[in-house]
């Protein structure tokens, strides 16, 4: 009897979970791009790249949203080898299905402007925001640094499957994928005829060259290793690399001025990834004094809040050059402790989603894309915004 009751409760839980999943998202099968192997466009371990495609319908049949997965970077042989054994370095380790929600949802009540578009999630398996291109492969490690080739191969495959006829197209991404959507924005637009409206959206991809607790620019040193390991320099904007160290061109603040394609940035001013990994990484906090604060911003001391507030000011200063261009720009910079808000239904478009000027991120992006109205908003300092969904780790 006890076994039957346990099974009944498990069934109820499972059915309830599936209902929530269907409401807030749905699963999409993987597509392996086997043909890319012939041109060396492969993941770190040499396996083929992959993506998930939910086909458009109705009025959205000729509209395409290409969204790039995030997942950090690898900066040396050991970290890249470790990564090559995971889904972030090998398509052999990827799940056959992933959940689409938020900007990838296919129902209008959850994604009003893009629900019926073709939506593609490009899997991230190169470790350098799709910028690497090293021809030689060390037989001892079998590591392939070919991210730039993957980007081209995936886009060309989608073009051949109908994207060349797009009326509207967006390149978006989260975190390292958001950075990729900035670095590849103009390149993406160049694939399309002039008649296609092409714009880019970066979610949590605006990484800044901040200082850690000891005053060291840790992310700059890390990016220098990434660029050198992956041979990324040739994929970075020459307008930037001709003026400064190649690694500095991984920071959006140094490249956005030259991007000609319309660009929208959504980011938390208190970006949880950057605060955890660039401002107060474990290496500068050996006694774990920042542990609770990094896990939950409400647990931060007044001194820690002061440092985090300075990060916000530094982040805002890094946006100074964002509007120094003729292409239409937009931004949604809220004062939440978060990282990636467009892929998550609760932060993209729900009744209690984060808002600025009475608009959700979905409404702000939609208005900007369709030229209904401009949106350029920076939130007041923490803790003023009561609509935030602050991350608790």
XYZ file of C-alpha atoms in Angstrom:
393
model
C 0.000 0.000 0.000
C 2.822 2.356 0.905
C 4.519 1.641 -2.453
C 1.304 2.420 -4.340
C 0.871 5.718 -2.455
C 4.500 6.667 -3.144
C 4.077 5.911 -6.849
C 0.860 7.936 -6.922
C 2.558 10.958 -5.390
C 5.500 10.639 -7.792
C 3.070 10.554 -10.732
C 1.291 13.659 -9.446
C 4.616 15.481 -9.076
C 5.779 14.371 -12.528
C 2.549 15.423 -14.223
C 2.631 18.756 -12.412
C 6.239 19.308 -13.484
C 5.394 18.549 -17.112
C 2.496 21.002 -17.003
C 4.757 23.737 -15.651
C 7.378 22.881 -18.290
C 4.794 23.119 -21.056
C 3.584 26.451 -19.710
C 6.966 28.034 -19.200
C 8.784 26.170 -21.960
C 8.940 23.186 -24.254
C 11.601 20.795 -25.465
C 13.297 20.992 -28.864
C 15.389 18.254 -30.467
C 19.040 18.653 -31.356
C 20.447 18.897 -34.892
C 24.062 17.815 -35.395
C 25.833 19.618 -38.224
C 27.891 16.669 -39.457
C 28.860 18.429 -42.702
C 30.804 21.030 -40.712
C 33.411 18.429 -39.770
C 34.705 18.399 -43.354
C 35.674 22.078 -43.110
C 37.106 21.783 -39.615
C 34.226 23.620 -37.947
C 34.193 21.466 -34.839
C 33.891 21.553 -31.068
C 36.929 21.433 -28.810
C 37.065 17.638 -28.999
C 36.574 17.509 -32.777
C 32.880 16.561 -32.643
C 30.367 18.331 -34.918
C 28.620 21.536 -33.795
C 24.918 21.457 -33.018
C 21.806 23.559 -32.660
C 18.122 23.269 -31.792
C 15.504 24.667 -34.185
C 11.873 25.406 -33.466
C 10.319 26.258 -36.839
C 8.336 29.432 -37.363
C 4.690 29.561 -38.300
C 2.069 31.834 -39.779
C 3.152 35.449 -40.107
C 6.502 34.587 -38.506
C 7.551 31.977 -41.044
C 10.138 34.320 -42.602
C 11.457 35.742 -39.336
C 14.511 34.214 -37.662
C 15.968 34.463 -34.171
C 19.412 32.877 -33.754
C 20.254 32.634 -30.056
C 23.737 31.656 -28.873
C 24.171 29.608 -25.729
C 26.427 30.893 -22.963
C 28.879 29.103 -20.712
C 32.101 30.982 -19.971
C 35.445 30.383 -21.672
C 38.568 28.221 -21.390
C 41.956 29.907 -21.327
C 44.626 27.195 -21.288
C 45.211 23.555 -22.180
C 44.036 22.173 -18.827
C 40.786 24.155 -18.694
C 40.055 23.453 -22.357
C 40.738 19.738 -21.906
C 38.389 19.647 -18.947
C 35.792 21.535 -20.958
C 36.134 19.136 -23.907
C 34.717 16.398 -21.693
C 31.493 18.344 -21.108
C 28.592 19.648 -23.212
C 30.455 22.964 -23.443
C 33.249 21.331 -25.416
C 31.711 18.327 -27.088
C 28.429 17.641 -28.855
C 28.836 14.023 -27.709
C 27.978 15.223 -24.211
C 24.962 17.335 -25.153
C 21.399 16.438 -24.246
C 19.213 15.447 -27.181
C 16.634 18.028 -26.143
C 16.766 21.431 -24.464
C 13.987 23.582 -23.062
C 12.923 26.713 -24.940
C 11.378 29.468 -22.823
C 11.464 33.243 -22.536
C 12.523 34.771 -25.837
C 12.453 31.253 -27.324
C 8.867 30.473 -26.282
C 6.297 29.648 -28.966
C 3.147 31.016 -27.357
C 2.085 34.694 -27.625
C 1.110 35.044 -23.964
C 4.716 34.309 -23.018
C 6.584 35.868 -25.956
C 4.294 38.367 -27.694
C 6.569 39.671 -30.448
C 8.666 36.636 -31.400
C 6.548 33.585 -30.549
C 5.952 32.509 -34.157
C 9.481 33.163 -35.452
C 11.961 30.484 -36.402
C 13.996 30.167 -33.214
C 17.403 28.524 -33.107
C 19.573 27.885 -30.076
C 23.182 27.425 -31.147
C 25.087 25.169 -28.756
C 28.317 26.585 -27.382
C 31.211 24.124 -27.572
C 34.341 26.097 -28.514
C 35.154 28.039 -25.346
C 35.917 31.433 -26.900
C 32.574 32.998 -27.875
C 32.948 31.596 -31.410
C 36.137 33.548 -32.170
C 38.836 30.854 -32.282
C 40.513 29.707 -35.472
C 43.721 27.690 -35.109
C 44.523 25.356 -38.006
C 46.997 23.052 -36.273
C 45.783 20.449 -33.804
C 48.156 19.128 -31.159
C 47.912 15.311 -31.383
C 48.630 15.013 -27.662
C 45.552 16.998 -26.651
C 43.390 16.768 -29.799
C 42.018 20.195 -28.922
C 40.381 22.084 -31.785
C 40.063 25.860 -31.536
C 37.580 26.500 -34.324
C 34.761 28.624 -32.909
C 34.803 31.152 -35.746
C 34.347 28.360 -38.263
C 31.445 26.951 -36.263
C 29.656 30.302 -36.335
C 30.021 30.566 -40.109
C 29.049 26.929 -40.712
C 25.900 27.167 -38.601
C 24.747 30.421 -40.180
C 25.402 29.133 -43.697
C 23.473 25.954 -42.909
C 20.497 27.967 -41.689
C 20.654 30.240 -44.727
C 20.439 27.180 -46.949
C 17.418 25.983 -44.968
C 15.462 29.155 -45.630
C 16.994 31.921 -43.531
C 18.312 33.621 -46.688
C 14.676 34.617 -47.328
C 14.274 36.229 -43.921
C 12.298 39.432 -43.644
C 13.556 39.968 -40.092
C 16.530 38.425 -38.283
C 17.978 38.750 -34.800
C 21.287 37.474 -33.458
C 20.982 37.140 -29.692
C 22.771 35.331 -26.909
C 23.254 34.986 -23.178
C 26.482 35.554 -21.227
C 29.414 34.333 -23.381
C 26.777 33.952 -26.090
C 25.699 37.538 -25.488
C 29.294 38.612 -25.993
C 29.334 36.569 -29.217
C 26.216 38.388 -30.428
C 28.107 41.672 -30.035
C 31.397 40.522 -31.563
C 29.637 38.864 -34.546
C 26.825 41.375 -35.000
C 28.034 43.044 -38.193
C 29.247 39.721 -39.580
C 25.779 38.263 -39.048
C 24.154 41.132 -40.905
C 26.564 40.693 -43.831
C 25.064 37.264 -44.559
C 21.710 38.799 -45.522
C 20.454 40.847 -48.463
C 19.870 44.553 -47.846
C 16.112 43.963 -47.781
C 16.336 41.990 -44.508
C 15.949 43.879 -41.235
C 18.803 42.626 -39.051
C 19.415 43.559 -35.427
C 21.354 42.116 -32.470
C 20.480 41.548 -28.830
C 23.043 40.885 -26.098
C 21.827 39.514 -22.771
C 24.343 39.604 -19.906
C 27.129 39.845 -22.481
C 28.395 43.295 -21.558
C 31.453 42.243 -19.572
C 33.502 45.144 -18.230
C 37.185 45.453 -17.418
C 36.617 45.818 -13.677
C 39.062 45.484 -10.802
C 38.873 42.753 -8.197
C 39.113 43.307 -4.433
C 42.903 43.631 -4.714
C 42.747 46.127 -7.573
C 43.746 43.650 -10.274
C 41.953 43.537 -13.634
C 41.515 39.790 -13.486
C 39.163 39.404 -16.450
C 41.565 41.272 -18.739
C 44.369 38.826 -17.918
C 41.992 35.907 -18.408
C 40.806 37.207 -21.793
C 44.427 37.665 -22.861
C 44.949 33.926 -22.332
C 41.707 33.087 -24.162
C 42.588 35.190 -27.199
C 46.101 33.750 -27.422
C 45.048 30.126 -26.860
C 42.232 30.226 -29.433
C 43.852 32.469 -32.033
C 40.921 34.837 -31.667
C 42.603 38.036 -32.826
C 41.680 37.532 -36.493
C 37.995 37.295 -35.537
C 37.956 40.489 -33.500
C 37.141 43.890 -35.049
C 40.257 45.311 -36.762
C 39.073 48.781 -35.786
C 39.760 47.722 -32.206
C 42.785 45.431 -32.541
C 44.617 48.122 -34.524
C 44.400 50.462 -31.549
C 44.850 48.289 -28.452
C 45.838 44.889 -27.100
C 43.784 42.122 -28.678
C 42.385 40.952 -25.336
C 40.851 44.385 -24.704
C 38.731 43.849 -27.804
C 36.846 41.115 -25.936
C 35.299 43.881 -23.849
C 32.169 45.334 -25.503
C 32.987 48.841 -24.303
C 35.919 48.839 -26.748
C 34.035 47.583 -29.808
C 30.425 48.802 -29.660
C 31.269 52.220 -31.073
C 32.213 50.646 -34.384
C 29.252 48.268 -34.742
C 26.987 49.431 -37.552
C 24.106 47.007 -37.015
C 21.363 48.058 -34.551
C 22.133 46.638 -31.115
C 20.157 46.232 -27.885
C 21.832 45.397 -24.569
C 19.998 43.995 -21.574
C 22.091 43.500 -18.468
C 21.871 43.590 -14.708
C 23.970 46.461 -13.359
C 24.847 44.100 -10.522
C 25.741 41.250 -12.843
C 25.976 38.217 -10.557
C 28.539 36.400 -12.726
C 30.863 39.382 -12.884
C 30.613 40.129 -9.175
C 31.242 36.469 -8.304
C 34.073 35.870 -10.774
C 35.688 39.218 -11.571
C 35.157 41.361 -8.459
C 35.285 38.813 -5.637
C 36.547 35.467 -6.974
C 37.606 32.860 -4.470
C 41.303 33.464 -5.127
C 41.063 36.958 -3.558
C 38.705 35.807 -0.813
C 40.527 32.823 0.734
C 38.565 33.006 3.999
C 35.188 33.099 2.275
C 34.057 36.430 3.695
C 32.201 37.107 0.456
C 30.584 33.675 0.205
C 27.167 34.553 1.613
C 27.088 37.901 -0.168
C 27.810 36.313 -3.548
C 25.126 33.701 -2.963
C 22.463 36.236 -1.978
C 22.876 40.006 -2.286
C 20.610 40.525 0.724
C 23.296 38.876 2.846
C 25.941 41.464 1.922
C 27.426 43.705 4.610
C 27.388 47.477 4.255
C 31.059 47.419 3.225
C 30.357 44.780 0.581
C 27.364 46.741 -0.721
C 29.628 49.775 -1.078
C 32.010 47.759 -3.295
C 29.117 46.376 -5.328
C 27.725 49.888 -5.785
C 31.092 50.956 -7.155
C 30.915 48.068 -9.641
C 27.549 49.386 -10.813
C 29.018 52.862 -11.373
C 31.932 51.342 -13.270
C 29.475 49.331 -15.371
C 27.481 52.454 -16.233
C 30.666 54.326 -17.162
C 31.528 51.461 -19.536
C 28.287 52.225 -21.381
C 29.382 55.804 -22.163
C 30.319 55.035 -25.771
C 27.296 52.848 -26.441
C 25.305 55.547 -28.204
C 28.199 57.038 -30.162
C 26.882 55.631 -33.436
C 24.195 56.325 -35.993
C 22.617 52.836 -35.740
C 19.534 52.557 -33.493
C 20.557 51.388 -30.045
C 18.589 50.276 -27.015
C 19.309 49.216 -23.468
C 17.547 47.744 -20.463
C 19.939 48.010 -17.509
C 18.166 47.033 -14.316
C 19.500 47.020 -10.784
C 19.010 43.331 -10.150
C 21.493 40.731 -8.962
C 21.105 38.479 -11.975
C 22.772 37.062 -15.047
C 20.843 36.235 -18.236
C 17.211 37.349 -18.163
C 15.875 36.768 -21.694
C 15.945 32.940 -21.647
C 14.038 32.670 -18.365
C 10.286 33.072 -18.594
C 9.956 34.712 -15.196
C 12.332 37.521 -16.122
C 11.364 37.826 -19.809
C 7.593 38.218 -19.810
C 5.330 37.414 -16.869
C 2.988 39.475 -14.709
C 5.718 39.916 -12.081
C 8.744 40.189 -14.396
C 11.372 42.911 -13.852
C 10.287 46.243 -15.299
C 11.754 49.603 -16.212
C 9.448 52.490 -17.122
C 6.538 50.062 -16.755
C 7.886 47.729 -19.431
C 9.212 44.184 -19.200
C 12.353 43.200 -21.071
C 10.166 41.514 -23.708
C 8.131 44.673 -24.254
C 11.213 46.890 -24.388
C 12.992 44.645 -26.906
C 9.857 44.253 -29.029
C 9.184 47.982 -29.138
C 12.801 48.637 -30.123
C 12.967 45.933 -32.782
C 9.748 46.952 -34.497
C 10.534 50.681 -34.157
C 7.398 51.283 -32.108
C 9.389 53.312 -29.590
C 12.946 53.754 -28.388
C 14.050 52.251 -25.091
C 17.182 53.431 -23.289
C 16.779 52.952 -19.565
C 19.234 52.597 -16.670
C 17.743 51.688 -13.302
C 18.217 53.453 -9.972
C 20.715 51.875 -7.503
C 20.024 48.738 -5.457
C 17.740 48.159 -3.574
C 15.272 50.563 -5.180
C 13.836 48.193 -7.824
C 11.187 45.986 -6.219
C 10.450 44.138 -9.494
C 13.829 42.364 -9.514
C 14.193 38.609 -9.426
C 17.527 38.574 -7.619
C 19.462 35.336 -7.984
C 19.952 33.204 -4.890
C 22.570 30.525 -5.499
